[in-house]
Short mmCIF file of N, CA and C in Angstrom, two decimals:
data_model
loop_
_atom_site.label_atom_id
_atom_site.label_comp_id
_atom_site.label_asym_id
_atom_site.label_seq_id
_atom_site.Cartn_x
_atom_site.Cartn_y
_atom_site.Cartn_z
N ASP A 166 47.28 98.84 85.09
CA ASP A 166 46.70 99.91 84.32
C ASP A 166 46.80 99.54 82.85
N GLY A 167 46.35 100.35 81.96
CA GLY A 167 46.31 100.01 80.55
C GLY A 167 44.88 99.85 80.10
N THR A 168 44.70 99.41 78.89
CA THR A 168 43.35 99.22 78.37
C THR A 168 43.09 97.73 78.16
N THR A 169 41.83 97.37 78.19
CA THR A 169 41.46 95.97 78.05
C THR A 169 40.36 95.81 77.03
N SER A 170 40.51 94.82 76.17
CA SER A 170 39.42 94.39 75.32
C SER A 170 39.67 92.94 74.94
N VAL A 171 38.60 92.22 74.72
CA VAL A 171 38.68 90.83 74.30
C VAL A 171 37.91 90.72 73.00
N ASP A 172 38.54 90.14 71.99
CA ASP A 172 37.90 89.97 70.70
C ASP A 172 37.72 88.49 70.40
N PHE A 173 36.58 88.15 69.86
CA PHE A 173 36.33 86.83 69.31
C PHE A 173 36.44 86.99 67.81
N TYR A 174 37.29 86.19 67.18
CA TYR A 174 37.63 86.41 65.78
C TYR A 174 37.54 85.10 65.01
N LYS A 175 36.96 85.17 63.82
CA LYS A 175 36.92 84.03 62.91
C LYS A 175 37.79 84.36 61.70
N PRO A 176 39.00 83.76 61.63
CA PRO A 176 39.88 84.05 60.51
C PRO A 176 39.29 83.54 59.18
N PRO A 177 39.68 84.14 58.06
CA PRO A 177 39.15 83.73 56.76
C PRO A 177 39.36 82.25 56.43
N GLY A 178 40.45 81.65 56.91
CA GLY A 178 40.73 80.25 56.61
C GLY A 178 39.98 79.27 57.49
N GLY A 179 39.18 79.76 58.41
CA GLY A 179 38.45 78.89 59.33
C GLY A 179 39.07 78.91 60.71
N GLY A 180 38.41 78.26 61.61
CA GLY A 180 38.88 78.21 62.99
C GLY A 180 38.27 79.31 63.84
N PHE A 181 38.88 79.56 64.98
CA PHE A 181 38.34 80.49 65.96
C PHE A 181 39.50 81.04 66.77
N GLU A 182 39.49 82.33 67.06
CA GLU A 182 40.52 82.95 67.91
C GLU A 182 39.86 83.77 69.00
N LEU A 183 40.45 83.73 70.15
CA LEU A 183 40.10 84.60 71.26
C LEU A 183 41.32 85.47 71.48
N ARG A 184 41.18 86.78 71.31
CA ARG A 184 42.32 87.69 71.42
C ARG A 184 42.18 88.57 72.66
N ASN A 185 43.18 88.50 73.52
CA ASN A 185 43.25 89.35 74.71
C ASN A 185 44.11 90.55 74.32
N ASN A 186 43.50 91.72 74.22
CA ASN A 186 44.19 92.92 73.76
C ASN A 186 44.58 93.85 74.91
N ASP A 187 44.72 93.31 76.11
CA ASP A 187 45.10 94.10 77.27
C ASP A 187 46.50 94.68 77.05
N THR A 188 46.68 95.96 77.28
CA THR A 188 47.98 96.60 77.07
C THR A 188 48.85 96.62 78.32
N HIS A 189 48.34 96.11 79.44
CA HIS A 189 49.11 96.06 80.68
C HIS A 189 50.26 95.06 80.53
N ALA A 190 51.38 95.32 81.17
CA ALA A 190 52.55 94.45 81.06
C ALA A 190 52.28 93.03 81.57
N ASP A 191 51.37 92.89 82.53
CA ASP A 191 51.02 91.60 83.11
C ASP A 191 49.77 91.06 82.41
N ASN A 192 49.84 90.90 81.10
CA ASN A 192 48.70 90.54 80.28
C ASN A 192 48.49 89.03 80.29
N ASN A 193 47.74 88.53 81.28
CA ASN A 193 47.43 87.10 81.38
C ASN A 193 46.01 86.85 80.92
N THR A 194 45.76 85.66 80.42
CA THR A 194 44.41 85.22 80.11
C THR A 194 44.11 84.07 81.05
N ASN A 195 43.08 84.23 81.86
CA ASN A 195 42.74 83.24 82.88
C ASN A 195 41.38 82.64 82.60
N PHE A 196 41.25 81.34 82.84
CA PHE A 196 40.00 80.64 82.68
C PHE A 196 39.54 80.14 84.04
N TYR A 197 38.32 80.49 84.40
CA TYR A 197 37.75 80.13 85.70
C TYR A 197 36.60 79.16 85.54
N VAL A 198 36.44 78.30 86.53
CA VAL A 198 35.24 77.50 86.70
C VAL A 198 34.69 77.90 88.06
N GLY A 199 33.50 78.51 88.06
CA GLY A 199 32.99 79.07 89.30
C GLY A 199 33.93 80.18 89.75
N SER A 200 34.39 80.10 90.98
CA SER A 200 35.30 81.12 91.49
C SER A 200 36.76 80.66 91.51
N SER A 201 37.05 79.52 90.88
CA SER A 201 38.40 78.96 90.91
C SER A 201 39.09 79.06 89.55
N GLU A 202 40.28 79.64 89.57
CA GLU A 202 41.08 79.69 88.34
C GLU A 202 41.59 78.29 88.03
N ARG A 203 41.40 77.85 86.78
CA ARG A 203 41.82 76.51 86.37
C ARG A 203 42.98 76.53 85.39
N VAL A 204 43.02 77.53 84.50
CA VAL A 204 44.06 77.62 83.48
C VAL A 204 44.49 79.07 83.33
N ARG A 205 45.78 79.29 83.15
CA ARG A 205 46.31 80.63 82.92
C ARG A 205 47.29 80.57 81.76
N ILE A 206 47.16 81.54 80.85
CA ILE A 206 48.14 81.72 79.79
C ILE A 206 48.79 83.08 80.04
N THR A 207 50.10 83.09 80.26
CA THR A 207 50.79 84.34 80.56
C THR A 207 51.09 85.10 79.28
N SER A 208 51.47 86.36 79.44
CA SER A 208 51.84 87.18 78.28
C SER A 208 53.07 86.62 77.58
N ALA A 209 53.86 85.79 78.27
CA ALA A 209 55.04 85.15 77.68
C ALA A 209 54.68 83.86 76.96
N GLY A 210 53.39 83.46 77.01
CA GLY A 210 52.95 82.25 76.32
C GLY A 210 53.02 80.99 77.15
N LYS A 211 53.36 81.10 78.42
CA LYS A 211 53.40 79.92 79.29
C LYS A 211 51.98 79.56 79.72
N VAL A 212 51.70 78.26 79.75
CA VAL A 212 50.37 77.79 80.11
C VAL A 212 50.46 77.05 81.44
N GLY A 213 49.64 77.47 82.38
CA GLY A 213 49.59 76.83 83.68
C GLY A 213 48.24 76.18 83.89
N ILE A 214 48.25 74.91 84.24
CA ILE A 214 47.04 74.19 84.61
C ILE A 214 47.20 73.83 86.07
N GLY A 215 46.34 74.35 86.91
CA GLY A 215 46.45 74.11 88.34
C GLY A 215 47.47 75.00 89.03
N THR A 216 48.00 75.99 88.34
CA THR A 216 48.93 76.96 88.92
C THR A 216 48.69 78.33 88.30
N SER A 217 48.83 79.36 89.10
CA SER A 217 48.66 80.72 88.59
C SER A 217 49.99 81.36 88.20
N SER A 218 51.11 80.62 88.36
CA SER A 218 52.41 81.15 87.98
C SER A 218 53.24 80.09 87.27
N PRO A 219 52.87 79.76 86.02
CA PRO A 219 53.61 78.73 85.29
C PRO A 219 55.07 79.10 85.09
N GLN A 220 55.95 78.13 85.29
CA GLN A 220 57.39 78.34 85.21
C GLN A 220 58.00 77.71 83.96
N ALA A 221 57.19 77.12 83.10
CA ALA A 221 57.66 76.45 81.89
C ALA A 221 56.60 76.64 80.80
N PRO A 222 56.92 76.30 79.55
CA PRO A 222 55.91 76.45 78.49
C PRO A 222 54.59 75.76 78.83
N LEU A 223 54.65 74.60 79.49
CA LEU A 223 53.46 73.93 80.00
C LEU A 223 53.76 73.48 81.41
N HIS A 224 53.03 73.99 82.37
CA HIS A 224 53.25 73.69 83.78
C HIS A 224 51.95 73.14 84.33
N ILE A 225 51.97 71.86 84.71
CA ILE A 225 50.78 71.21 85.27
C ILE A 225 51.06 70.93 86.73
N ALA A 226 50.14 71.35 87.59
CA ALA A 226 50.32 71.14 89.03
C ALA A 226 49.04 70.57 89.61
N GLN A 227 49.18 69.84 90.68
CA GLN A 227 48.00 69.40 91.42
C GLN A 227 48.26 69.67 92.88
N ALA A 228 47.21 69.72 93.66
CA ALA A 228 47.28 70.17 95.04
C ALA A 228 48.23 69.33 95.90
N ALA A 229 48.16 68.03 95.80
CA ALA A 229 49.00 67.18 96.64
C ALA A 229 49.37 65.91 95.89
N GLY A 230 50.43 65.28 96.30
CA GLY A 230 50.83 64.03 95.68
C GLY A 230 51.71 64.26 94.47
N THR A 231 51.79 63.26 93.64
CA THR A 231 52.65 63.33 92.47
C THR A 231 51.84 63.64 91.22
N LEU A 232 52.52 64.05 90.18
CA LEU A 232 51.88 64.34 88.91
C LEU A 232 51.24 63.06 88.38
N PRO A 233 49.98 63.13 87.95
CA PRO A 233 49.32 61.91 87.46
C PRO A 233 50.01 61.37 86.21
N SER A 234 49.99 60.06 86.07
CA SER A 234 50.57 59.44 84.88
C SER A 234 49.51 59.27 83.82
N SER A 235 49.93 59.06 82.58
CA SER A 235 48.99 58.94 81.48
C SER A 235 48.08 57.73 81.64
N SER A 236 48.54 56.71 82.34
CA SER A 236 47.73 55.51 82.48
C SER A 236 46.61 55.69 83.50
N THR A 237 46.73 56.68 84.40
CA THR A 237 45.71 56.82 85.43
C THR A 237 44.77 57.99 85.20
N ASN A 238 45.24 59.08 84.58
CA ASN A 238 44.40 60.27 84.50
C ASN A 238 44.36 60.89 83.10
N GLY A 239 44.79 60.22 82.08
CA GLY A 239 44.65 60.73 80.74
C GLY A 239 45.59 61.87 80.37
N VAL A 240 46.73 62.00 81.04
CA VAL A 240 47.69 63.04 80.71
C VAL A 240 48.63 62.51 79.63
N VAL A 241 48.73 63.24 78.54
CA VAL A 241 49.65 62.84 77.47
C VAL A 241 50.59 63.99 77.19
N ILE A 242 51.89 63.75 77.25
CA ILE A 242 52.89 64.74 76.90
C ILE A 242 53.65 64.19 75.71
N GLN A 243 53.61 64.92 74.61
CA GLN A 243 54.21 64.44 73.37
C GLN A 243 55.14 65.50 72.80
N LYS A 244 56.31 65.06 72.37
CA LYS A 244 57.26 65.95 71.72
C LYS A 244 57.23 65.67 70.22
N ASN A 245 56.87 66.68 69.45
CA ASN A 245 56.86 66.54 68.01
C ASN A 245 58.17 67.06 67.44
N SER A 246 58.69 66.39 66.43
CA SER A 246 59.95 66.84 65.85
C SER A 246 59.75 67.93 64.83
#
């Protein structure tokens, strides 16, 4: 329950924002391709790719096998100081 609105916003300094203003406690932003969810951002800020319930700040999952390496599928994980 709650109210829902989505705003597209251009801040004065440039760039682009998509704001999910849903007031429900389970305020997720989901991105679909066709009928399949591909990316989810939870209200806690966790991002899930290939999962609808991310358990870490960035959670990448694939259906079977091991997580792809950067040399085979272009996945880069970088820690900035």
